[in-house]
Coordinates of C-alpha atoms and ligand atoms in Angstrom, one line a residue:
M1 CA 123.0 115.8 89.5
S2 CA 120.8 118.0 87.2
T3 CA 117.8 116.8 85.4
D4 CA 119.5 117.4 82.0
S5 CA 122.6 115.5 83.0
L6 CA 120.5 112.4 84.2
V7 CA 118.4 112.5 81.0
S8 CA 121.6 112.5 78.8
E9 CA 123.1 109.9 81.0
Y10 CA 120.2 107.5 80.2
F11 CA 120.1 108.3 76.5
S12 CA 123.8 107.8 76.2
T13 CA 124.3 104.7 78.4
G14 CA 120.9 103.1 78.3
T15 CA 120.6 103.1 82.1
L16 CA 121.4 105.2 85.1
A17 CA 124.3 104.6 87.6
G18 CA 123.4 103.8 91.2
L19 CA 119.8 102.5 90.8
P20 CA 118.6 100.3 93.6
S21 CA 118.5 96.6 92.9
G22 CA 117.9 94.8 96.3
H23 CA 115.1 94.7 98.7
F24 CA 115.3 97.4 101.4
I25 CA 115.0 95.4 104.7
D26 CA 115.9 96.5 108.2
G27 CA 117.7 99.6 107.0
A28 CA 119.9 98.1 104.2
F29 CA 119.6 97.0 100.6
V30 CA 119.7 93.1 100.5
T31 CA 119.6 90.6 97.6
A32 CA 116.8 88.2 97.1
S33 CA 117.1 85.1 99.2
G34 CA 116.6 83.0 96.1
G35 CA 119.1 85.1 94.2
R36 CA 116.8 85.7 91.3
T37 CA 116.1 89.1 89.6
I38 CA 113.5 90.6 87.2
E39 CA 114.1 93.3 84.7
T40 CA 112.3 96.5 84.6
F41 CA 111.4 98.3 81.4
D42 CA 111.4 101.8 79.9
P43 CA 108.0 101.8 78.3
G44 CA 109.0 104.8 76.1
A45 CA 111.6 102.7 74.3
A46 CA 110.2 99.1 75.1
R47 CA 113.6 98.0 76.5
A48 CA 114.9 96.7 79.8
F49 CA 117.2 99.2 81.6
H50 CA 117.7 97.6 85.0
A51 CA 117.2 94.4 87.0
F52 CA 115.9 94.0 90.6
A53 CA 115.4 91.5 93.3
A54 CA 112.7 88.9 92.8
G55 CA 111.4 88.3 96.3
D56 CA 109.5 85.3 97.7
C57 CA 108.1 84.0 101.0
A58 CA 111.6 84.1 102.6
D59 CA 112.2 87.7 101.9
V60 CA 108.8 88.6 103.0
D61 CA 109.3 86.7 106.3
R62 CA 112.5 88.6 106.9
A63 CA 110.9 92.1 106.2
V64 CA 107.8 91.3 108.4
A65 CA 110.1 90.1 111.2
A66 CA 112.1 93.3 111.0
A67 CA 109.0 95.4 111.0
R68 CA 107.6 93.5 114.0
T69 CA 110.7 94.1 116.1
A70 CA 110.8 97.8 115.0
Q71 CA 107.1 98.1 115.9
K72 CA 108.0 97.8 119.6
T73 CA 109.9 101.1 119.7
W74 CA 108.4 103.1 116.8
G75 CA 104.9 102.6 118.1
R76 CA 106.0 104.1 121.4
T77 CA 108.1 107.0 119.9
R78 CA 106.4 110.3 120.7
G79 CA 104.4 111.7 117.8
N80 CA 106.4 115.0 117.4
L81 CA 109.5 112.8 116.8
R82 CA 107.9 110.7 114.2
G83 CA 106.7 113.9 112.6
A84 CA 110.2 115.2 112.6
V85 CA 111.5 112.2 110.6
L86 CA 108.7 112.8 108.0
M87 CA 109.5 116.5 107.9
R88 CA 113.2 115.8 107.2
A89 CA 112.3 113.3 104.6
A90 CA 110.1 115.8 102.8
A91 CA 113.1 118.3 102.7
L92 CA 115.4 115.6 101.4
L93 CA 112.8 114.6 98.8
R94 CA 112.7 118.2 97.6
A95 CA 116.5 118.2 97.5
E96 CA 116.7 115.1 95.5
A97 CA 113.6 115.7 93.4
Q98 CA 115.4 115.7 90.0
R99 CA 116.7 112.2 90.4
F100 CA 113.4 110.9 91.7
A101 CA 111.5 112.5 88.9
V102 CA 113.8 111.0 86.2
V103 CA 113.7 107.6 87.6
E104 CA 109.9 107.7 88.0
S105 CA 109.5 108.9 84.5
L106 CA 111.8 106.2 83.1
D107 CA 110.4 103.3 85.1
S108 CA 106.7 104.1 84.5
G109 CA 106.9 105.9 81.2
K110 CA 105.1 109.0 82.4
A111 CA 106.0 112.4 81.0
L112 CA 108.9 114.0 83.1
Q113 CA 106.9 117.1 84.0
E114 CA 104.2 114.8 85.5
A115 CA 106.7 112.8 87.4
E116 CA 108.1 116.1 88.7
G117 CA 104.7 117.0 90.0
D118 CA 104.3 113.6 91.6
V119 CA 107.6 114.1 93.5
Q120 CA 106.4 117.5 94.8
G121 CA 103.1 115.9 95.7
A122 CA 104.9 113.1 97.5
A123 CA 106.9 115.7 99.5
R124 CA 103.7 117.6 100.3
C125 CA 102.2 114.4 101.6
L126 CA 105.2 113.7 103.8
E127 CA 104.8 117.3 105.3
Y128 CA 101.0 116.9 105.8
Y129 CA 101.4 113.8 107.9
A130 CA 104.4 115.2 109.6
G131 CA 102.2 117.9 110.9
A132 CA 99.5 115.4 111.9
A133 CA 101.8 113.0 113.8
D134 CA 101.5 114.9 117.2
K135 CA 97.8 115.6 116.8
I136 CA 96.4 112.1 117.0
E137 CA 94.2 112.6 120.0
G138 CA 91.7 110.3 121.8
S139 CA 88.6 111.5 123.6
S140 CA 87.1 111.3 127.0
F141 CA 83.7 109.6 128.1
P142 CA 81.2 111.2 130.4
L143 CA 80.7 108.4 132.8
G144 CA 79.9 110.4 135.9
T145 CA 81.9 111.4 138.9
D146 CA 82.8 107.9 139.9
Y147 CA 84.6 106.9 136.8
V148 CA 87.3 108.1 134.4
G149 CA 86.9 107.1 130.8
F150 CA 89.1 108.0 127.9
S151 CA 90.4 106.5 124.6
V152 CA 93.9 106.2 123.1
D153 CA 94.4 105.9 119.2
E154 CA 97.0 103.2 119.2
P155 CA 99.0 102.2 116.1
V156 CA 97.6 98.9 114.4
G157 CA 101.0 97.4 114.1
V158 CA 102.7 96.0 111.0
T159 CA 101.0 97.1 107.9
A160 CA 101.3 95.8 104.2
H161 CA 101.1 98.1 101.3
I162 CA 100.7 96.9 97.8
I163 CA 101.6 99.6 95.2
P164 CA 100.5 99.8 91.5
W165 CA 102.5 100.9 88.6
N166 CA 100.7 103.9 87.5
Y167 CA 101.7 106.2 90.5
P168 CA 104.5 104.4 92.0
L169 CA 106.0 107.1 94.1
S170 CA 102.7 109.0 94.9
T171 CA 100.8 105.8 96.0
A172 CA 103.8 104.8 98.1
A173 CA 104.1 108.2 99.8
R174 CA 100.4 108.5 100.3
S175 CA 100.1 105.3 102.3
F176 CA 103.6 105.3 104.0
A177 CA 103.2 108.7 105.5
P178 CA 100.0 108.2 107.5
A179 CA 101.1 104.8 108.6
L180 CA 104.3 106.1 109.9
A181 CA 102.8 109.1 111.4
A182 CA 100.3 106.9 113.2
G183 CA 103.1 104.8 114.7
C184 CA 102.8 101.8 112.4
T185 CA 105.6 99.9 110.6
V186 CA 105.4 99.1 107.0
V187 CA 106.3 96.4 104.6
A188 CA 105.6 97.4 101.0
K189 CA 105.5 95.6 97.7
P190 CA 105.8 97.8 94.7
A191 CA 104.5 96.7 91.3
E192 CA 107.0 94.5 89.4
Q193 CA 106.8 97.0 86.5
T194 CA 107.9 99.9 88.6
P195 CA 109.9 98.9 91.7
L196 CA 112.5 101.8 91.7
T197 CA 111.2 104.9 93.5
A198 CA 109.5 102.9 96.4
L199 CA 113.0 101.5 97.1
M200 CA 114.5 104.9 96.8
L201 CA 111.9 106.4 99.1
A202 CA 112.5 103.8 101.8
D203 CA 116.2 104.6 101.5
L204 CA 115.5 108.3 101.8
L205 CA 113.3 107.8 104.9
F206 CA 116.0 105.9 106.5
R207 CA 118.5 108.6 105.8
A208 CA 116.1 111.1 107.3
G209 CA 116.2 109.2 110.6
L210 CA 113.6 106.6 110.4
P211 CA 114.9 103.7 112.6
A212 CA 115.9 100.5 110.7
G213 CA 113.1 98.0 110.2
V214 CA 110.3 100.6 110.4
L215 CA 109.9 100.7 106.6
N216 CA 110.8 97.8 104.4
V217 CA 110.3 97.2 100.7
V218 CA 110.3 93.8 99.2
T219 CA 110.2 93.7 95.4
G220 CA 108.9 91.0 93.1
T221 CA 105.8 89.7 91.4
G222 CA 102.3 89.9 92.9
A223 CA 102.0 86.1 93.1
E224 CA 105.5 85.5 94.6
A225 CA 105.9 88.5 97.0
G226 CA 102.6 90.3 97.1
G227 CA 100.6 87.1 98.0
P228 CA 102.7 85.9 100.8
L229 CA 102.9 89.4 102.3
V230 CA 99.1 90.0 102.5
A231 CA 98.7 86.4 103.8
H232 CA 101.4 86.8 106.5
P233 CA 99.7 86.3 110.0
D234 CA 101.7 89.1 111.6
I235 CA 100.2 91.8 109.1
R236 CA 97.4 93.7 110.8
H237 CA 96.3 96.0 108.0
V238 CA 96.6 96.0 104.2
T239 CA 96.4 99.1 101.9
F240 CA 95.9 98.0 98.4
T241 CA 95.6 99.9 95.2
G242 CA 95.1 98.1 91.9
S243 CA 92.5 95.9 90.0
V244 CA 89.2 94.7 91.3
Q245 CA 90.2 91.1 90.7
T246 CA 93.4 91.4 92.7
G247 CA 91.6 93.4 95.3
V248 CA 89.2 90.7 96.0
R249 CA 92.0 88.2 96.3
V250 CA 93.8 90.5 98.8
M251 CA 90.7 90.9 100.9
Q252 CA 90.3 87.2 101.0
A253 CA 93.9 86.6 102.0
A254 CA 93.7 89.3 104.7
A255 CA 90.3 87.8 105.9
A256 CA 92.1 84.5 106.8
H257 CA 94.0 86.3 109.6
V258 CA 91.5 89.0 110.2
A259 CA 93.5 91.9 109.0
S260 CA 91.7 95.1 108.0
V261 CA 92.0 96.3 104.4
V262 CA 91.7 99.5 102.5
L263 CA 90.9 98.8 98.9
E264 CA 91.4 101.4 96.1
L265 CA 90.3 99.7 93.0
G266 CA 90.0 102.2 90.1
G267 CA 86.8 103.3 88.2
K268 CA 84.9 104.5 85.3
S269 CA 84.5 108.0 86.3
P270 CA 82.1 110.3 84.5
V271 CA 82.8 113.8 83.5
I272 CA 79.3 115.5 83.2
V273 CA 79.1 118.6 81.0
M274 CA 75.8 120.4 81.0
A275 CA 74.8 122.9 78.3
D276 CA 75.4 125.9 80.6
A277 CA 78.9 125.0 81.4
D278 CA 82.0 127.1 80.8
M279 CA 83.1 125.1 77.6
D280 CA 86.7 126.2 77.8
A281 CA 87.1 125.0 81.3
A282 CA 85.3 121.8 80.4
V283 CA 87.6 121.1 77.4
E284 CA 90.7 121.6 79.5
G285 CA 89.3 119.5 82.3
I286 CA 88.3 116.6 80.2
L287 CA 91.7 116.6 78.3
G288 CA 93.5 116.3 81.6
A289 CA 91.1 113.9 83.1
I290 CA 91.6 111.3 80.3
Y291 CA 95.0 112.0 78.8
E292 CA 97.2 112.8 81.8
N293 CA 99.4 109.7 82.5
A294 CA 98.1 108.4 79.3
G295 CA 94.8 107.6 81.1
Q296 CA 96.4 105.3 83.5
I297 CA 94.7 106.9 86.5
C298 CA 92.3 105.2 88.8
S299 CA 90.3 108.4 89.0
A300 CA 90.6 109.3 85.3
G301 CA 87.5 110.8 83.8
S302 CA 87.0 108.1 81.2
R303 CA 83.3 108.8 80.3
L304 CA 82.1 112.1 79.0
V305 CA 78.5 112.5 79.9
V306 CA 77.3 115.5 77.8
E307 CA 74.0 117.3 77.3
R308 CA 72.8 116.9 73.8
S309 CA 72.8 120.5 72.6
V310 CA 76.5 120.9 73.2
H311 CA 77.6 117.4 72.3
A312 CA 78.7 117.8 68.7
Q313 CA 80.5 121.1 69.4
L314 CA 82.3 119.7 72.5
V315 CA 83.4 116.4 70.9
D316 CA 84.7 118.3 67.9
R317 CA 86.8 120.6 70.0
L318 CA 88.1 117.6 72.1
A319 CA 88.9 115.6 68.9
R320 CA 91.0 118.5 67.5
R321 CA 92.8 119.0 70.7
A322 CA 93.4 115.1 71.3
G323 CA 94.8 114.8 67.7
A324 CA 97.3 117.6 68.2
L325 CA 98.8 116.2 71.5
R326 CA 102.6 115.6 71.2
I327 CA 103.3 112.0 71.8
G328 CA 106.8 110.9 73.0
H329 CA 109.1 109.2 75.4
G330 CA 108.5 110.4 78.9
L331 CA 111.9 112.0 79.3
R332 CA 111.3 114.2 76.3
R333 CA 108.5 115.9 78.1
P334 CA 105.6 114.9 75.8
Q335 CA 101.9 115.8 76.3
L336 CA 101.1 112.1 76.1
G337 CA 103.5 109.3 77.2
P338 CA 103.4 105.6 76.7
L339 CA 101.4 102.9 78.4
N340 CA 103.3 101.1 81.0
S341 CA 103.7 97.7 79.5
A342 CA 103.3 95.7 76.3
A343 CA 100.6 93.7 77.9
H344 CA 98.7 96.8 79.0
L345 CA 99.0 98.2 75.5
D346 CA 97.5 95.1 74.0
K347 CA 94.6 95.3 76.5
V348 CA 93.9 99.0 75.6
A349 CA 94.2 98.4 71.9
G350 CA 92.0 95.3 72.3
Y351 CA 89.1 97.4 73.7
V352 CA 89.4 99.9 70.9
D353 CA 89.6 97.3 68.1
A354 CA 86.6 95.5 69.6
A355 CA 84.6 98.8 69.7
R356 CA 85.4 99.5 66.1
Q357 CA 84.1 96.0 65.1
R358 CA 80.9 96.6 66.9
G359 CA 80.5 99.6 64.6
L360 CA 81.2 102.4 67.2
T361 CA 82.6 105.7 65.8
I362 CA 86.3 106.5 66.7
S363 CA 86.2 110.3 66.6
A364 CA 90.0 110.6 67.4
G365 CA 93.0 108.3 67.5
G366 CA 92.3 104.6 67.9
E367 CA 95.7 103.3 66.8
R368 CA 98.9 102.1 68.4
T369 CA 101.9 104.3 67.7
V370 CA 105.7 104.8 68.7
D371 CA 107.8 107.5 70.0
P372 CA 108.5 109.6 66.8
D373 CA 112.2 110.3 67.9
G374 CA 113.1 106.8 69.1
G375 CA 110.8 104.7 66.8
A376 CA 109.8 102.4 69.5
G377 CA 107.7 102.3 72.7
W378 CA 104.2 101.2 73.9
F379 CA 102.1 104.1 72.8
F380 CA 98.4 104.4 72.0
Q381 CA 96.9 107.5 70.3
P382 CA 94.6 109.8 72.3
T383 CA 91.2 108.3 71.5
I384 CA 87.6 109.3 71.6
I385 CA 84.7 106.8 71.0
D386 CA 81.6 108.7 70.2
T387 CA 78.1 108.0 71.5
V388 CA 78.3 104.8 73.2
S389 CA 75.3 103.0 74.8
A390 CA 75.1 102.6 78.6
D391 CA 75.7 98.8 78.5
D392 CA 78.7 98.8 76.1
P393 CA 82.0 97.4 77.4
V394 CA 83.8 100.7 76.8
V395 CA 81.4 102.4 79.1
Q396 CA 81.3 99.6 81.7
E397 CA 84.9 98.4 81.9
E398 CA 88.1 100.2 83.1
I399 CA 90.3 100.5 80.0
F400 CA 93.0 102.4 81.9
G401 CA 94.3 104.1 78.8
P402 CA 93.9 107.3 76.7
V403 CA 90.3 106.3 75.6
L404 CA 87.3 108.6 76.3
S405 CA 83.8 107.1 75.8
V406 CA 81.0 109.7 75.1
Q407 CA 77.5 109.3 76.3
V408 CA 74.8 111.8 75.4
V409 CA 72.0 112.9 77.8
D410 CA 68.9 115.2 77.7
D411 CA 68.7 116.6 81.2
E412 CA 70.1 116.7 84.7
E413 CA 68.2 113.6 85.9
E414 CA 69.4 111.5 83.0
A415 CA 73.0 112.7 83.5
V416 CA 72.9 111.5 87.1
A417 CA 71.4 108.1 86.1
I418 CA 74.1 107.7 83.3
A419 CA 76.9 108.9 85.6
N420 CA 75.8 106.2 88.2
G421 CA 75.4 103.4 85.7
T422 CA 78.4 101.4 86.3
N423 CA 79.6 99.1 89.0
F424 CA 82.3 101.7 89.9
G425 CA 82.0 104.8 92.1
L426 CA 85.4 106.4 92.6
V427 CA 85.0 110.1 91.5
A428 CA 82.9 112.3 89.2
G429 CA 83.3 115.7 87.6
I430 CA 80.5 118.1 86.9
Y431 CA 80.7 121.2 84.7
T432 CA 77.7 123.6 85.0
R433 CA 77.3 127.3 85.9
D434 CA 74.1 126.5 87.9
F435 CA 75.3 126.3 91.5
G436 CA 72.1 124.6 92.7
R437 CA 72.2 122.0 90.0
A438 CA 75.9 121.3 90.7
H439 CA 75.1 120.6 94.2
R440 CA 72.0 118.6 93.5
M441 CA 74.1 116.4 91.2
A442 CA 76.9 116.2 93.8
R443 CA 74.3 114.9 96.3
E444 CA 72.9 112.2 93.9
I445 CA 76.3 110.9 92.5
E446 CA 77.6 107.6 93.9
A447 CA 81.3 108.4 94.3
G448 CA 83.9 109.0 96.9
Q449 CA 84.7 112.5 95.5
V450 CA 82.9 115.0 93.3
Y451 CA 84.8 117.7 91.5
I452 CA 82.7 120.7 90.4
N453 CA 84.1 122.8 87.5
E454 CA 87.7 121.6 87.9
Y455 CA 88.5 117.9 87.4
F456 CA 91.0 116.8 89.9
A457 CA 90.5 119.8 92.2
G458 CA 91.8 119.0 95.7
G459 CA 95.1 117.8 97.3
I460 CA 96.4 115.7 100.1
E461 CA 93.9 117.4 102.5
V462 CA 90.9 115.8 100.7
P463 CA 90.0 112.1 101.6
F464 CA 90.1 109.8 98.6
G465 CA 88.5 106.4 98.0
G466 CA 85.6 104.7 96.3
S467 CA 82.1 103.4 96.7
K468 CA 80.7 100.3 95.0
Q469 CA 83.4 98.2 93.2
S470 CA 85.9 101.1 93.5
G471 CA 86.6 99.9 97.0
F472 CA 86.2 101.2 100.4
G473 CA 88.3 103.0 103.1
R474 CA 89.8 106.5 102.5
E475 CA 93.3 107.6 101.8
K476 CA 94.6 111.2 102.1
G477 CA 93.4 113.7 104.6
L478 CA 93.1 113.1 108.3
Q479 CA 90.8 110.1 107.4
A480 CA 93.7 108.2 106.2
L481 CA 95.1 108.0 109.9
K482 CA 92.0 106.1 110.9
S483 CA 93.2 103.1 108.9
Y484 CA 96.4 102.9 111.0
T485 CA 95.1 103.5 114.5
R486 CA 92.7 101.5 116.7
I487 CA 90.9 103.0 119.5
K488 CA 91.6 101.5 123.0
S489 CA 89.0 102.7 125.6
V490 CA 90.2 103.0 129.2
T491 CA 87.6 103.1 132.0
A492 CA 88.4 103.3 135.7
R493 CA 86.3 103.4 138.9
I494 CA 87.6 106.2 141.1
G495 CA 84.7 106.9 143.5
Ligands
NAI506 P1 97.0 94.3 89.9 O1 95.9 94.7 90.7 O2 97.2 92.8 89.6 O3 98.4 94.8 90.5 C1 98.6 95.8 91.4 C2 99.5 95.4 92.5 O4 99.0 94.2 93.1 C3 100.9 95.1 92.0 O5 101.9 95.6 92.9 C4 101.0 93.5 91.9 O6 102.2 93.0 92.0 C5 100.1 93.2 93.1 N1 99.5 91.8 93.2 C6 99.1 91.3 92.1 N2 98.6 90.0 92.5 C7 98.7 90.0 93.9 C8 98.3 89.1 94.9 N3 97.8 87.9 94.6 N4 98.5 89.5 96.3 C9 99.0 90.6 96.6 N5 99.4 91.6 95.6 C10 99.3 91.2 94.3 O7 96.9 95.0 88.5 P2 97.7 94.9 87.0 O8 97.6 93.5 86.6 O9 98.9 95.5 87.2 O10 96.6 95.8 86.2 C11 95.4 95.2 85.6 C12 94.4 96.4 85.7 O11 94.2 96.8 86.9 C13 94.8 97.6 84.9 O12 94.5 97.5 83.5 C14 93.9 98.6 85.6 O13 92.6 98.6 85.0 C15 93.8 98.2 87.0 N6 94.7 99.0 87.9 C16 94.2 100.0 88.6 C17 94.9 100.8 89.4 C18 94.5 101.8 90.2 O14 95.0 102.9 90.4 N7 93.3 101.6 90.9 C19 96.4 100.6 89.4 C20 96.9 99.5 88.6 C21 96.1 98.8 87.8
MG507 MG1 109.5 99.9 84.4

């Protein structure tokens, strides 16, 4: 079905036909063992449009058991055959891209054109790891002529994947694909705000030839479904994306049964603009860094760190551009969509209200708003808070909304110190025309990824993950495969 007919179906009926509502376990959609459901909301209209299974321990047990059984054969399936399934899934996803994008936009609130980009990115991710599945090689050890020594990268086994609501499909694809390529099985728990596209992706992978039980999705809340999943003794590895607070709990739960973890916990990433930068590029980069997905991005550039001589001019340009962004329901292809939930809108608005009460200058936005066509929804204006001190909460804490804090510096050294001055260390952006300076700063910055002269430059090929409280472990790139394999060394005496 075309995008236009899906969009008009939603606006005329208030939902879409054929949305998944059960868990996906052992190759089929099943209802929750407790029979309960939860509603999922359209953030652009602040209304529920669908109900899905509220899972608990019993559903998690069922999914993990299915994965454990499937592990016996999937882990021994030759890499090229695993890759072929992922490659077919990528083609299917591109063929069904319109439906995936509309559902992703509706469930998360994000602008439809951004959801379309996420779907293509997810397909690209499946292709990337499809190509890697038959290239996972061990090495040999030089033990002299009397011995043979070599290593095998074996799949770790059943893995748990806890998915957040800001990039529901992208985050699912980027952790499912390397796990499956490496020969692991998966039990995933999408966020309760956005369960639909992970379920659709599981079904799509099954239709692409993934054997039953290899990939399972249990929906429900973090407490009722996520907690039992990460605590399950048969889970060998957990990949988690979300808040620091929940990440710590997940690591503790995994520690109890000695499972490895990858934690991707967000950030407070700086965009440094030096006076010699290409200002047009900097303006475009900053707008994307903080207003894409309404700022609900772990790697959002939420702090502008700007050299004093260009500060006033840059903030003025940004404020004018921010004020002109077209706000609207995700399916109307706005430049700025809603926040994902009423609770999250309250959190974002609370930060800005408190900043205003502390006497900080709000140079753009600063207020809640609604979809101008529908008159409802959980929107917040694109906001800039100008010249904020290094210890202020809007500089130190992740707001996860369209709120940019501005910090002014006098030179390169101070820019690096300010950039490093939070507990986070996910990514950083640098805008300067001075090649040597760019690389000196990249060397000094505490972050898992540094973008020079284009914020978000990169792709699935580039490892992604944090330092400090942004977490550890790497997703994307060939590095991601390391989370899903363990080296077995085999040594033999032959002399
Ligand atoms: P959260 O970290 O609680 O939720 C993320 C995922 O973890 C969801 O699937 C949730 O159901 C699950 N979860 C919650 N409790 C769990 C538990 N005990 N065991 C296992 N899984 C559990 O984050 P929340 O409450 O949705 O958002 C709070 C803040 O976290 C946001 O305002 C934002 O600052 C940050 N966040 C960062 C993300 C990132 O991309 N790094 C993504 C989502 C949120
Ligand atoms: Mg939703």
